[in-house]
Coordinates of C-alpha atoms and ligand atoms in Angstrom, one line a residue:
M1 CA 126.9 76.1 88.5
P2 CA 126.7 73.9 91.5
E3 CA 124.1 74.1 93.4
T4 CA 124.6 75.6 97.0
A5 CA 122.8 74.5 100.2
L6 CA 120.8 77.7 100.1
Q7 CA 119.5 77.1 96.5
R8 CA 118.3 72.9 97.5
S9 CA 114.8 73.1 98.2
S10 CA 114.3 69.0 98.6
E11 CA 115.7 68.8 102.5
T12 CA 115.3 70.6 105.8
L13 CA 118.1 72.8 105.8
Q14 CA 120.1 73.2 109.0
F15 CA 121.8 76.1 110.7
D16 CA 122.6 77.9 113.9
A17 CA 120.7 80.6 113.2
I18 CA 117.9 82.0 110.7
V19 CA 117.6 85.9 110.4
V20 CA 114.2 86.5 109.0
G21 CA 114.1 89.7 106.7
A22 CA 117.2 90.9 104.6
G23 CA 116.8 94.7 105.6
I24 CA 118.5 97.3 107.3
A25 CA 118.6 95.1 110.2
G26 CA 118.4 91.7 108.7
L27 CA 121.8 92.4 106.6
Y28 CA 123.3 93.8 109.8
Q29 CA 122.6 90.8 112.0
L30 CA 123.6 88.6 109.1
Y31 CA 127.1 90.1 108.9
R32 CA 127.2 90.1 112.9
L33 CA 126.2 86.8 113.2
R34 CA 128.4 85.4 110.5
E35 CA 131.5 87.3 112.3
L36 CA 131.0 84.6 115.3
G37 CA 131.5 81.8 112.9
M38 CA 127.8 80.8 112.6
R39 CA 126.4 79.2 109.8
V40 CA 123.6 81.5 109.5
C41 CA 121.0 82.2 106.9
A42 CA 118.7 85.0 105.9
L43 CA 115.5 84.7 104.3
D44 CA 112.9 87.2 102.7
A45 CA 110.0 87.2 101.1
A46 CA 111.5 90.1 98.5
A47 CA 113.0 89.3 95.4
D48 CA 116.1 91.6 96.8
V49 CA 117.4 93.1 99.8
G50 CA 116.1 96.4 101.2
G51 CA 113.0 95.3 103.6
T52 CA 111.1 98.5 103.9
W53 CA 113.2 100.1 100.7
Y54 CA 112.8 97.4 98.9
W55 CA 108.5 97.1 99.3
N56 CA 108.3 100.6 99.2
C57 CA 109.0 101.9 96.0
Y58 CA 105.8 104.3 95.4
P59 CA 106.1 107.7 94.1
G60 CA 108.0 110.1 96.3
A61 CA 109.2 107.5 98.9
R62 CA 112.0 109.3 101.0
V63 CA 113.8 108.8 104.1
D64 CA 112.8 111.1 106.8
S65 CA 116.1 111.2 108.9
Q66 CA 119.0 113.0 107.8
S67 CA 121.2 110.7 105.5
H68 CA 124.3 111.2 107.9
V69 CA 122.7 109.3 110.6
Y70 CA 120.6 107.0 108.7
Q71 CA 123.3 104.6 107.8
Y72 CA 125.6 101.8 109.5
W73 CA 128.4 102.5 111.8
F74 CA 130.3 99.2 111.8
S75 CA 132.6 99.9 108.3
D76 CA 134.8 102.4 108.6
Q77 CA 135.7 101.9 105.1
L78 CA 131.7 101.6 104.3
L79 CA 131.8 105.2 105.9
Q80 CA 134.3 106.4 103.4
E81 CA 133.3 104.8 100.4
W82 CA 129.4 105.6 100.6
D83 CA 128.5 109.0 99.2
W84 CA 125.2 110.6 100.2
Q85 CA 123.9 112.7 97.3
E86 CA 121.4 114.1 99.7
R87 CA 120.3 115.2 102.7
F88 CA 117.0 113.2 103.1
P89 CA 117.5 110.2 100.3
A90 CA 114.7 109.3 98.1
Q91 CA 113.8 105.6 98.1
P92 CA 116.3 104.6 95.0
E93 CA 119.0 106.2 96.8
T94 CA 118.5 104.1 100.0
E95 CA 117.9 101.0 98.2
R96 CA 121.0 101.4 96.0
Y97 CA 122.8 102.0 99.4
L98 CA 122.0 98.8 101.0
N99 CA 122.3 96.8 97.7
F100 CA 126.2 97.8 98.0
V101 CA 126.2 96.9 101.7
A102 CA 125.3 93.6 100.7
D103 CA 127.3 93.2 97.6
K104 CA 130.3 94.6 99.8
F105 CA 130.3 92.5 102.4
D106 CA 129.5 89.3 99.7
L107 CA 126.0 89.0 102.0
R108 CA 124.0 87.5 99.1
K109 CA 125.4 84.6 99.1
D110 CA 123.5 84.0 102.5
I111 CA 120.1 84.9 102.2
R112 CA 117.4 83.0 100.2
F113 CA 115.2 85.3 98.5
N114 CA 111.6 84.8 97.9
T115 CA 110.8 83.1 100.9
R116 CA 108.3 83.7 102.5
I117 CA 107.7 82.4 106.1
A118 CA 104.6 80.9 106.6
S119 CA 105.0 79.3 110.4
A120 CA 107.7 78.3 112.9
R121 CA 107.7 75.5 115.7
W122 CA 110.1 75.9 118.8
D123 CA 110.6 72.0 119.2
E124 CA 111.7 71.7 123.0
G125 CA 113.0 68.3 122.8
T126 CA 115.8 69.1 120.0
R127 CA 115.7 72.5 121.6
T128 CA 115.9 74.6 117.6
W129 CA 113.3 76.7 115.5
T130 CA 111.7 75.3 112.6
L131 CA 110.6 77.5 110.2
N132 CA 108.3 76.6 106.7
S133 CA 108.2 78.5 104.1
E134 CA 104.9 79.2 102.1
A135 CA 107.0 77.2 99.2
G136 CA 106.8 74.2 102.0
E137 CA 110.8 74.5 102.4
S138 CA 111.9 73.6 106.0
F139 CA 114.3 75.3 107.7
T140 CA 116.0 74.4 111.3
A141 CA 118.3 76.6 113.4
R142 CA 119.1 77.0 117.5
Y143 CA 118.2 80.9 117.1
F144 CA 115.4 82.6 115.2
V145 CA 116.2 86.1 115.1
S146 CA 113.1 88.0 113.4
C147 CA 114.6 91.4 111.3
A148 CA 110.9 91.2 109.6
G149 CA 110.2 94.9 109.9
M150 CA 107.7 97.2 112.6
L151 CA 106.2 98.7 109.6
S152 CA 106.1 95.7 106.9
A153 CA 102.7 94.3 107.1
P154 CA 100.6 96.3 105.1
L155 CA 97.0 97.1 106.1
V156 CA 94.5 96.6 103.4
P157 CA 90.9 98.4 104.6
P158 CA 88.4 95.7 103.7
F159 CA 86.6 98.4 101.0
P160 CA 83.4 96.1 99.7
G161 CA 83.7 95.4 95.8
H162 CA 87.2 96.2 95.2
E163 CA 87.0 92.7 93.0
R164 CA 84.5 94.6 90.8
F165 CA 86.8 97.6 89.8
R166 CA 87.8 98.0 86.5
G167 CA 90.9 100.0 87.3
T168 CA 94.1 99.6 89.5
I169 CA 94.7 99.3 92.9
A170 CA 98.0 99.7 94.3
H171 CA 99.0 99.6 98.0
T172 CA 101.9 101.9 98.3
A173 CA 104.1 99.1 100.7
R174 CA 103.3 96.7 97.6
W175 CA 104.0 98.9 94.8
P176 CA 104.9 97.4 91.4
R177 CA 108.6 97.0 91.1
E178 CA 108.4 97.7 87.8
G179 CA 106.1 101.1 88.2
L180 CA 103.0 102.3 87.6
D181 CA 102.7 105.3 84.9
L182 CA 100.1 107.5 86.2
T183 CA 100.6 110.1 84.1
G184 CA 97.3 111.6 82.6
K185 CA 95.3 109.0 84.8
R186 CA 92.6 109.9 87.7
V187 CA 94.1 108.6 90.7
G188 CA 92.6 108.4 93.9
V189 CA 95.1 108.5 96.9
V190 CA 93.2 107.0 100.1
G191 CA 95.5 107.9 103.6
T192 CA 97.3 111.1 104.2
G193 CA 99.8 109.7 107.1
A194 CA 103.2 110.1 106.2
T195 CA 103.3 107.9 103.1
G196 CA 100.4 109.3 101.2
I197 CA 101.5 112.6 101.7
Q198 CA 104.9 112.1 99.8
V199 CA 102.8 110.2 97.0
I200 CA 100.2 112.9 97.0
Q201 CA 102.9 115.9 96.5
T202 CA 104.6 114.1 93.8
I203 CA 102.6 112.8 91.5
A204 CA 99.7 115.7 92.1
S205 CA 101.2 117.6 88.7
Q206 CA 101.6 114.5 86.5
V207 CA 98.0 113.2 87.0
A208 CA 94.9 114.2 85.2
E209 CA 93.0 113.7 88.1
L210 CA 93.7 113.3 91.9
K211 CA 91.4 112.8 94.2
V212 CA 92.5 112.8 98.1
F213 CA 90.4 110.6 100.5
Q214 CA 91.1 111.9 103.8
R215 CA 90.2 110.7 107.2
T216 CA 92.4 112.5 109.5
P217 CA 94.8 115.4 108.8
Q218 CA 98.7 115.8 109.8
Y219 CA 100.7 118.2 111.0
A220 CA 103.4 118.2 108.4
V221 CA 106.9 120.0 108.9
A222 CA 108.3 121.5 106.1
M223 CA 111.3 119.5 105.1
H224 CA 114.5 120.8 103.9
N225 CA 116.3 118.7 101.6
E226 CA 119.9 119.4 100.2
H227 CA 121.9 117.8 97.3
Y228 CA 125.7 117.3 98.7
D229 CA 128.4 118.1 96.6
D230 CA 131.8 116.9 97.6
A231 CA 132.8 119.6 100.1
G232 CA 129.4 119.1 101.6
R233 CA 130.1 115.4 102.1
A234 CA 133.5 115.9 103.0
E235 CA 132.6 118.5 105.9
L236 CA 129.7 116.0 107.1
R237 CA 132.3 112.9 106.9
A238 CA 134.8 114.9 109.2
H239 CA 131.9 114.4 111.7
Y240 CA 131.1 110.8 111.5
P241 CA 132.5 110.0 114.5
E242 CA 130.8 112.0 116.7
Y243 CA 127.8 111.7 115.2
R244 CA 128.3 108.0 115.6
E245 CA 128.8 108.5 119.5
Q246 CA 126.3 111.3 119.8
V247 CA 122.8 108.7 118.7
Q248 CA 123.6 106.4 121.2
H249 CA 122.7 108.7 123.6
T250 CA 119.8 111.1 122.2
F251 CA 116.1 110.5 122.6
A252 CA 115.4 109.4 119.4
G253 CA 118.6 108.0 118.1
F254 CA 119.6 111.0 116.2
A255 CA 122.6 113.6 116.3
F256 CA 120.7 115.8 118.0
D257 CA 118.4 115.7 121.2
F258 CA 115.9 118.2 122.5
A259 CA 117.2 121.7 122.0
Y260 CA 115.7 122.7 125.3
Q261 CA 116.0 121.5 129.0
A262 CA 113.0 120.4 131.0
G263 CA 111.0 123.4 132.2
E264 CA 112.9 126.1 130.5
Y265 CA 109.4 126.6 127.6
Y266 CA 107.7 128.2 131.0
R267 CA 110.4 130.2 131.4
M268 CA 110.5 131.8 128.2
T269 CA 108.5 134.7 127.1
P270 CA 105.8 134.1 124.6
Q271 CA 107.9 136.0 121.9
Q272 CA 111.1 133.9 122.9
R273 CA 108.9 130.7 122.4
R274 CA 107.9 132.2 119.1
E275 CA 111.5 132.6 118.2
A276 CA 113.0 129.1 119.6
L277 CA 109.6 127.5 117.1
D278 CA 110.6 130.0 114.0
K279 CA 114.6 128.3 114.5
L280 CA 113.5 124.9 114.9
W281 CA 111.0 125.4 111.8
Q282 CA 114.2 126.8 110.0
D283 CA 115.7 123.3 110.3
G284 CA 113.2 121.5 108.0
S285 CA 113.5 118.7 109.8
L286 CA 111.8 116.0 112.5
A287 CA 114.2 118.4 115.1
F288 CA 111.2 120.1 115.3
W289 CA 109.3 117.6 117.4
I290 CA 111.9 115.1 118.7
G291 CA 114.7 118.0 119.0
S292 CA 112.3 120.8 120.2
F293 CA 110.7 120.6 124.0
P294 CA 110.7 117.7 126.4
E295 CA 107.3 119.0 127.3
L296 CA 105.9 118.4 123.9
V297 CA 104.3 115.3 124.2
V298 CA 103.5 115.7 128.0
D299 CA 102.3 118.4 128.8
E300 CA 98.9 119.7 127.0
A301 CA 99.2 123.5 127.4
V302 CA 102.9 123.3 125.5
S303 CA 101.4 120.6 123.0
E304 CA 98.6 123.1 122.3
E305 CA 100.7 126.1 121.5
V306 CA 103.0 124.3 119.7
S307 CA 100.1 122.9 117.4
E308 CA 98.7 126.2 116.8
F309 CA 102.0 127.2 115.4
V310 CA 102.1 124.5 112.8
R311 CA 98.2 125.1 112.5
E312 CA 99.5 128.5 111.2
K313 CA 101.9 127.5 108.6
I314 CA 99.5 124.9 107.7
R315 CA 96.6 127.8 106.7
A316 CA 99.3 130.1 105.3
R317 CA 99.7 127.5 102.5
I318 CA 96.1 126.9 101.5
Q319 CA 94.2 129.6 99.5
D320 CA 91.0 128.4 100.2
P321 CA 89.8 128.9 103.8
E322 CA 87.4 126.2 104.1
L323 CA 89.7 124.0 102.3
A324 CA 92.6 125.0 104.5
E325 CA 90.1 124.2 108.1
K326 CA 90.2 120.8 106.3
L327 CA 93.3 119.9 105.9
T328 CA 94.4 121.4 109.8
P329 CA 94.1 118.9 112.3
Y330 CA 92.5 119.7 115.9
S331 CA 91.7 116.8 117.4
Y332 CA 95.2 115.8 118.7
G333 CA 98.3 117.2 119.5
F334 CA 101.1 117.7 117.2
G335 CA 103.9 114.8 117.6
T336 CA 101.2 112.1 119.0
Y337 CA 100.9 111.0 115.6
R338 CA 104.0 110.4 113.4
V339 CA 105.1 113.5 112.1
P340 CA 105.7 113.6 108.3
L341 CA 108.0 115.8 106.7
E342 CA 106.6 117.6 103.5
K343 CA 107.7 119.5 100.3
G344 CA 104.9 121.1 98.5
Y345 CA 102.2 118.9 99.7
Y346 CA 99.9 121.7 101.3
D347 CA 100.4 123.9 97.6
V348 CA 99.4 120.6 96.3
F349 CA 95.5 121.3 97.4
N350 CA 95.5 124.6 95.6
R351 CA 95.6 123.4 92.0
D352 CA 92.8 122.8 89.9
N353 CA 93.1 119.0 89.3
V354 CA 93.2 118.0 93.2
E355 CA 90.4 117.8 95.2
L356 CA 89.8 116.9 99.0
V357 CA 87.4 114.2 100.0
D358 CA 86.6 114.5 103.5
V359 CA 85.9 110.6 104.8
R360 CA 85.8 111.6 108.4
E361 CA 82.4 111.7 108.6
T362 CA 81.6 109.9 105.8
P363 CA 83.1 106.6 105.2
I364 CA 84.5 105.3 102.2
E365 CA 81.8 102.8 101.0
G366 CA 83.5 100.6 98.8
F367 CA 84.3 100.2 95.0
T368 CA 82.1 100.2 91.8
E369 CA 83.8 99.2 88.5
Q370 CA 84.5 103.2 88.1
G371 CA 86.2 104.4 91.1
L372 CA 85.0 104.8 95.0
V373 CA 82.2 105.8 96.6
V374 CA 81.5 108.0 99.5
G375 CA 78.4 109.5 100.9
G376 CA 76.2 108.1 97.3
H377 CA 78.9 110.0 95.3
E378 CA 81.2 107.9 92.9
Y379 CA 84.2 109.0 92.2
P380 CA 85.5 107.3 88.7
L381 CA 89.5 106.8 89.0
D382 CA 91.8 104.6 87.0
V383 CA 94.2 103.9 90.1
V384 CA 93.3 104.0 93.6
V385 CA 96.5 104.1 95.7
L386 CA 96.1 102.6 99.0
A387 CA 98.8 104.7 102.0
T388 CA 96.8 103.5 104.6
G389 CA 99.9 101.9 106.8
F390 CA 100.5 99.1 108.5
D391 CA 99.5 96.4 111.0
A392 CA 102.9 97.9 113.0
G393 CA 105.2 96.5 115.6
T394 CA 103.3 93.0 116.0
G395 CA 102.2 92.4 112.2
A396 CA 104.8 90.9 110.6
L397 CA 105.6 87.9 113.4
S398 CA 101.7 87.9 113.9
R399 CA 101.1 86.9 110.5
M400 CA 103.9 84.4 110.4
D401 CA 102.1 81.9 112.8
V402 CA 105.1 81.4 115.7
H403 CA 104.8 78.9 118.1
G404 CA 106.6 78.6 121.1
R405 CA 107.4 76.5 124.2
D406 CA 104.2 74.3 124.7
G407 CA 102.9 75.1 121.4
R408 CA 101.5 78.1 122.4
S409 CA 101.1 81.0 120.1
L410 CA 102.7 84.2 119.6
T411 CA 99.6 85.5 117.2
E412 CA 97.1 84.3 120.3
L413 CA 99.1 86.1 122.8
W414 CA 99.5 89.3 121.0
N415 CA 96.0 89.6 119.7
R416 CA 94.8 89.3 123.9
D417 CA 98.1 91.3 125.0
I418 CA 101.1 92.9 123.2
R419 CA 104.1 91.9 125.2
S420 CA 107.8 91.6 125.0
T421 CA 111.3 91.6 127.3
L422 CA 112.6 95.1 126.1
G423 CA 111.0 94.6 122.8
L424 CA 113.9 91.8 122.0
Q425 CA 112.6 88.6 123.8
V426 CA 109.2 86.9 124.5
H427 CA 108.6 84.9 127.8
G428 CA 107.5 81.2 126.1
F429 CA 109.5 81.8 122.9
P430 CA 113.0 80.4 123.6
N431 CA 115.7 81.5 121.1
L432 CA 113.2 84.0 119.7
F433 CA 114.7 87.5 119.1
T434 CA 112.5 90.3 117.8
V435 CA 114.7 93.0 116.4
A436 CA 112.5 96.0 115.8
G437 CA 109.7 94.1 117.9
P438 CA 106.9 96.0 119.7
L439 CA 107.9 97.9 123.1
A440 CA 111.2 98.9 122.5
P441 CA 111.9 102.4 120.5
S442 CA 112.7 100.8 117.3
T443 CA 109.4 100.6 116.8
A444 CA 108.7 103.9 116.5
F445 CA 110.6 106.7 118.7
C446 CA 114.1 106.0 116.6
N447 CA 115.9 107.2 114.2
M448 CA 115.8 103.3 112.5
T449 CA 119.5 102.7 112.1
T450 CA 120.3 103.9 115.3
C451 CA 118.1 101.6 116.9
L452 CA 117.8 98.4 114.9
Q453 CA 122.0 98.1 115.0
Q454 CA 121.6 98.9 119.2
Q455 CA 119.3 95.8 119.0
V456 CA 121.2 93.8 116.6
D457 CA 124.6 94.1 118.6
W458 CA 122.5 93.2 121.7
V459 CA 121.5 90.1 120.4
T460 CA 124.7 89.2 119.1
D461 CA 126.5 89.7 122.3
C462 CA 123.6 87.5 123.7
I463 CA 123.8 84.7 121.6
R464 CA 128.0 85.2 121.7
W465 CA 127.9 85.0 125.8
L466 CA 125.4 82.1 125.3
R467 CA 128.0 80.1 123.6
D468 CA 130.8 81.2 126.0
Q469 CA 129.0 80.0 129.1
G470 CA 128.1 76.5 127.4
H471 CA 124.5 77.5 127.2
N472 CA 122.2 77.8 123.7
V473 CA 118.6 78.4 125.2
I474 CA 117.4 81.6 126.8
E475 CA 114.2 83.0 127.5
P476 CA 112.9 85.8 129.7
S477 CA 111.0 84.9 133.0
A478 CA 107.3 85.8 133.3
E479 CA 108.9 88.2 135.9
K480 CA 111.2 90.0 134.2
E481 CA 108.7 90.6 131.0
E482 CA 106.1 91.8 133.6
E483 CA 109.1 94.4 134.8
W484 CA 109.8 95.6 131.4
V485 CA 105.8 95.7 130.3
Q486 CA 104.9 97.8 133.6
H487 CA 107.8 99.9 133.3
H488 CA 106.9 100.8 129.4
D489 CA 102.9 101.3 130.2
E490 CA 104.1 103.6 133.0
V491 CA 106.6 106.0 130.7
A492 CA 103.6 105.7 128.0
A493 CA 100.8 106.7 130.4
A494 CA 102.5 109.8 131.2
T495 CA 102.2 111.0 127.3
L496 CA 99.5 112.6 125.0
M497 CA 100.6 109.2 122.6
M498 CA 98.0 107.5 124.1
R499 CA 95.2 109.6 123.2
T500 CA 95.6 110.2 119.4
T501 CA 94.2 107.3 117.4
S502 CA 97.0 105.9 115.1
W503 CA 99.3 103.3 114.6
Y504 CA 101.5 104.1 117.8
T505 CA 98.7 102.4 119.8
G506 CA 97.3 99.9 117.6
A507 CA 94.1 102.1 117.1
N508 CA 94.8 102.1 113.3
I509 CA 93.6 98.1 113.6
E510 CA 90.1 96.9 114.5
G511 CA 90.2 94.6 117.9
K512 CA 94.1 95.1 118.2
P513 CA 95.3 95.3 121.9
R514 CA 95.4 99.1 123.0
R515 CA 99.3 99.6 124.2
L516 CA 101.8 102.1 123.0
L517 CA 103.7 99.7 120.8
S518 CA 107.1 101.8 120.9
Y519 CA 109.0 102.2 124.3
I520 CA 109.1 106.2 124.8
G521 CA 111.7 106.3 127.3
G522 CA 114.4 107.5 125.1
A523 CA 116.2 105.4 122.9
G524 CA 119.4 106.3 124.9
N525 CA 117.7 105.4 128.4
Y526 CA 116.8 102.2 126.2
H527 CA 120.1 101.6 125.3
K528 CA 121.7 101.8 128.5
I529 CA 118.8 99.2 130.0
C530 CA 119.9 96.5 127.6
D531 CA 123.6 97.1 128.6
Q532 CA 122.7 96.7 132.1
V533 CA 120.7 93.4 131.2
K534 CA 124.0 92.2 129.9
D535 CA 126.3 93.5 132.0
S536 CA 124.1 91.7 134.9
G537 CA 124.9 88.5 132.8
Y538 CA 121.2 88.5 131.9
A539 CA 119.7 88.8 135.2
G540 CA 115.6 87.8 135.0
F541 CA 116.3 85.5 131.8
E542 CA 116.4 81.7 132.1
V543 CA 119.3 79.9 130.5
A544 CA 120.0 76.1 129.4
Ligands
NA7_601 P1 99.7 105.5 108.2 O1 100.5 106.6 109.3 O2 98.9 104.6 109.6 O3 98.6 106.7 107.6 C1 97.9 105.6 107.4 C2 96.4 106.5 106.5 O4 95.5 106.2 105.9 C3 95.8 107.1 107.6 O5 95.8 108.8 107.1 C4 94.8 106.6 107.6 O6 93.5 107.7 108.2 C5 94.1 106.1 106.6 N1 93.4 105.0 106.6 C6 93.7 104.1 107.1 N2 92.2 103.2 106.6 C7 91.6 104.1 106.3 C8 90.1 103.9 105.7 N3 89.4 103.0 106.1 N4 89.8 104.9 105.1 C9 90.1 106.2 105.2 N5 91.6 106.2 105.5 C10 92.1 105.4 106.1 O7 100.5 105.0 107.5 P2 101.9 105.2 106.8 O8 102.1 104.3 105.8 O9 101.5 106.6 105.7 O10 102.8 105.5 107.4 C11 103.3 104.7 108.2 C12 104.7 105.1 109.1 O11 105.5 104.6 107.8 C13 105.0 106.0 109.5 O12 104.5 106.8 110.7 C14 106.7 106.6 109.3 O13 107.1 105.9 110.1 C15 106.9 105.7 107.9 P3 93.5 107.8 110.2 O14 94.6 108.6 110.1 O15 93.8 106.4 110.7 O16 92.3 108.8 110.4

């Protein structure tokens, strides 16, 4: 076979734009920039497309958004051709979907896999970015669009002695693609966030023993999943045009918004509130959280009442009252930490082969040859699953060693102060676009496909506009950035999120500056703000 330009590696490969990442955002960005007639290439560290849905192939991985909104909207043909099997698809189905998209639009020919970017440098003279891979290859382009993900840099706690451990250690976001047979094994799971919950509820019945190392319990909402038949799919499909429109305007990019108006909670009797919460609970989705009461994450009294409602649900599922207390959160309010959906999670703790190890007061000390040690007690294990999360929002780019104008380092900047303009660009880093970057709703408070597509569209429109205007460099001014950061902080300060220790504020990473990583003014509002910037001819951005 003749070599394509993408396969050659001995010289610097030149493009108009480089997209880093071939997940949901990267695939769409590649498609959109190609539409502009640009020479564009996507680079991905993985061996195939999928991003999050490639790496997180751990047992039980599943989307917490309904499939009818967790999809691309740009092609009617695609919407007609792809048949979702479940309301909340598991990882294999989502990965198949992304592969289907890559094949249908012939995207692979412009993607270079197994290519992890080690550094990126802006050259002021040539006005280009040069990206270098870990393998020593170089790529240059005018535009560098990072679609590297907001939850893609795994956090591995530095437990001492891991090299001594004779068993297997697997982080959920680096799960072996060939699978890991846990049947009959003694398994420890560290972490009980959205990921840990999915793993635990899935493997409990397969393993010989399961030790769950929990530091912070979660308020998980019971998922109502559904398998679709042709009739169910047809009914949903008939509403796709409405959903496509609705998701653009709602608070969190779903096809539902808050079910109640601001102030309504206080006008209801306790009985009416209870009925309202029961009804929301029945939906078995994240609507219980971001489709309920707008006061939920800003008003302490509402937060406490809703939290208590969920606590009751948790207690009712666990037979041992002492254990139930350990699994019930009290130290933070419902919805101020990402709400996981669960199916069978709490019931797992009624099983004889499952033990909860509370590591809040007595942290994990480290590994021995045989297992993990907590409070001087050794838990013998064959496999340790680290469901310990990510360096969210900033991690993917911080680990890439990005240097902008005058050699300034993005890693150093974000180690001091996490800043961006609309989560899309950073002052001092011309022509770098950060899809899913920090301080946009896409970091956490949005149905990902909605916000990623909106951001990709914004980036594409911006690059097209530059070309049409005869420009080829864009960068937000320091003032524009400050304006966005201040607005972001103001909105964040009004919420209860900042009081909770979680990845939302960077509090899961030692030394990371605290700031709400995701814009919480609403995905719909954010969309409007981005459109205003575009319509103003990118006021506040310096172009050349
Ligand atoms: P999360 O939500 O950050 O959860 C990580 C979990 O790991 C959480 O329970 C942590 O406890 C726990 N953790 C992390 N480090 C340690 C140590 N050193 N010891 C004990 N426990 C630890 O990550 P997920 O992967 O579950 O979810 C991330 C997002 O992916 C999710 O929100 C969805 O948007 C998809 P902690 O709470 O910090 O006490």
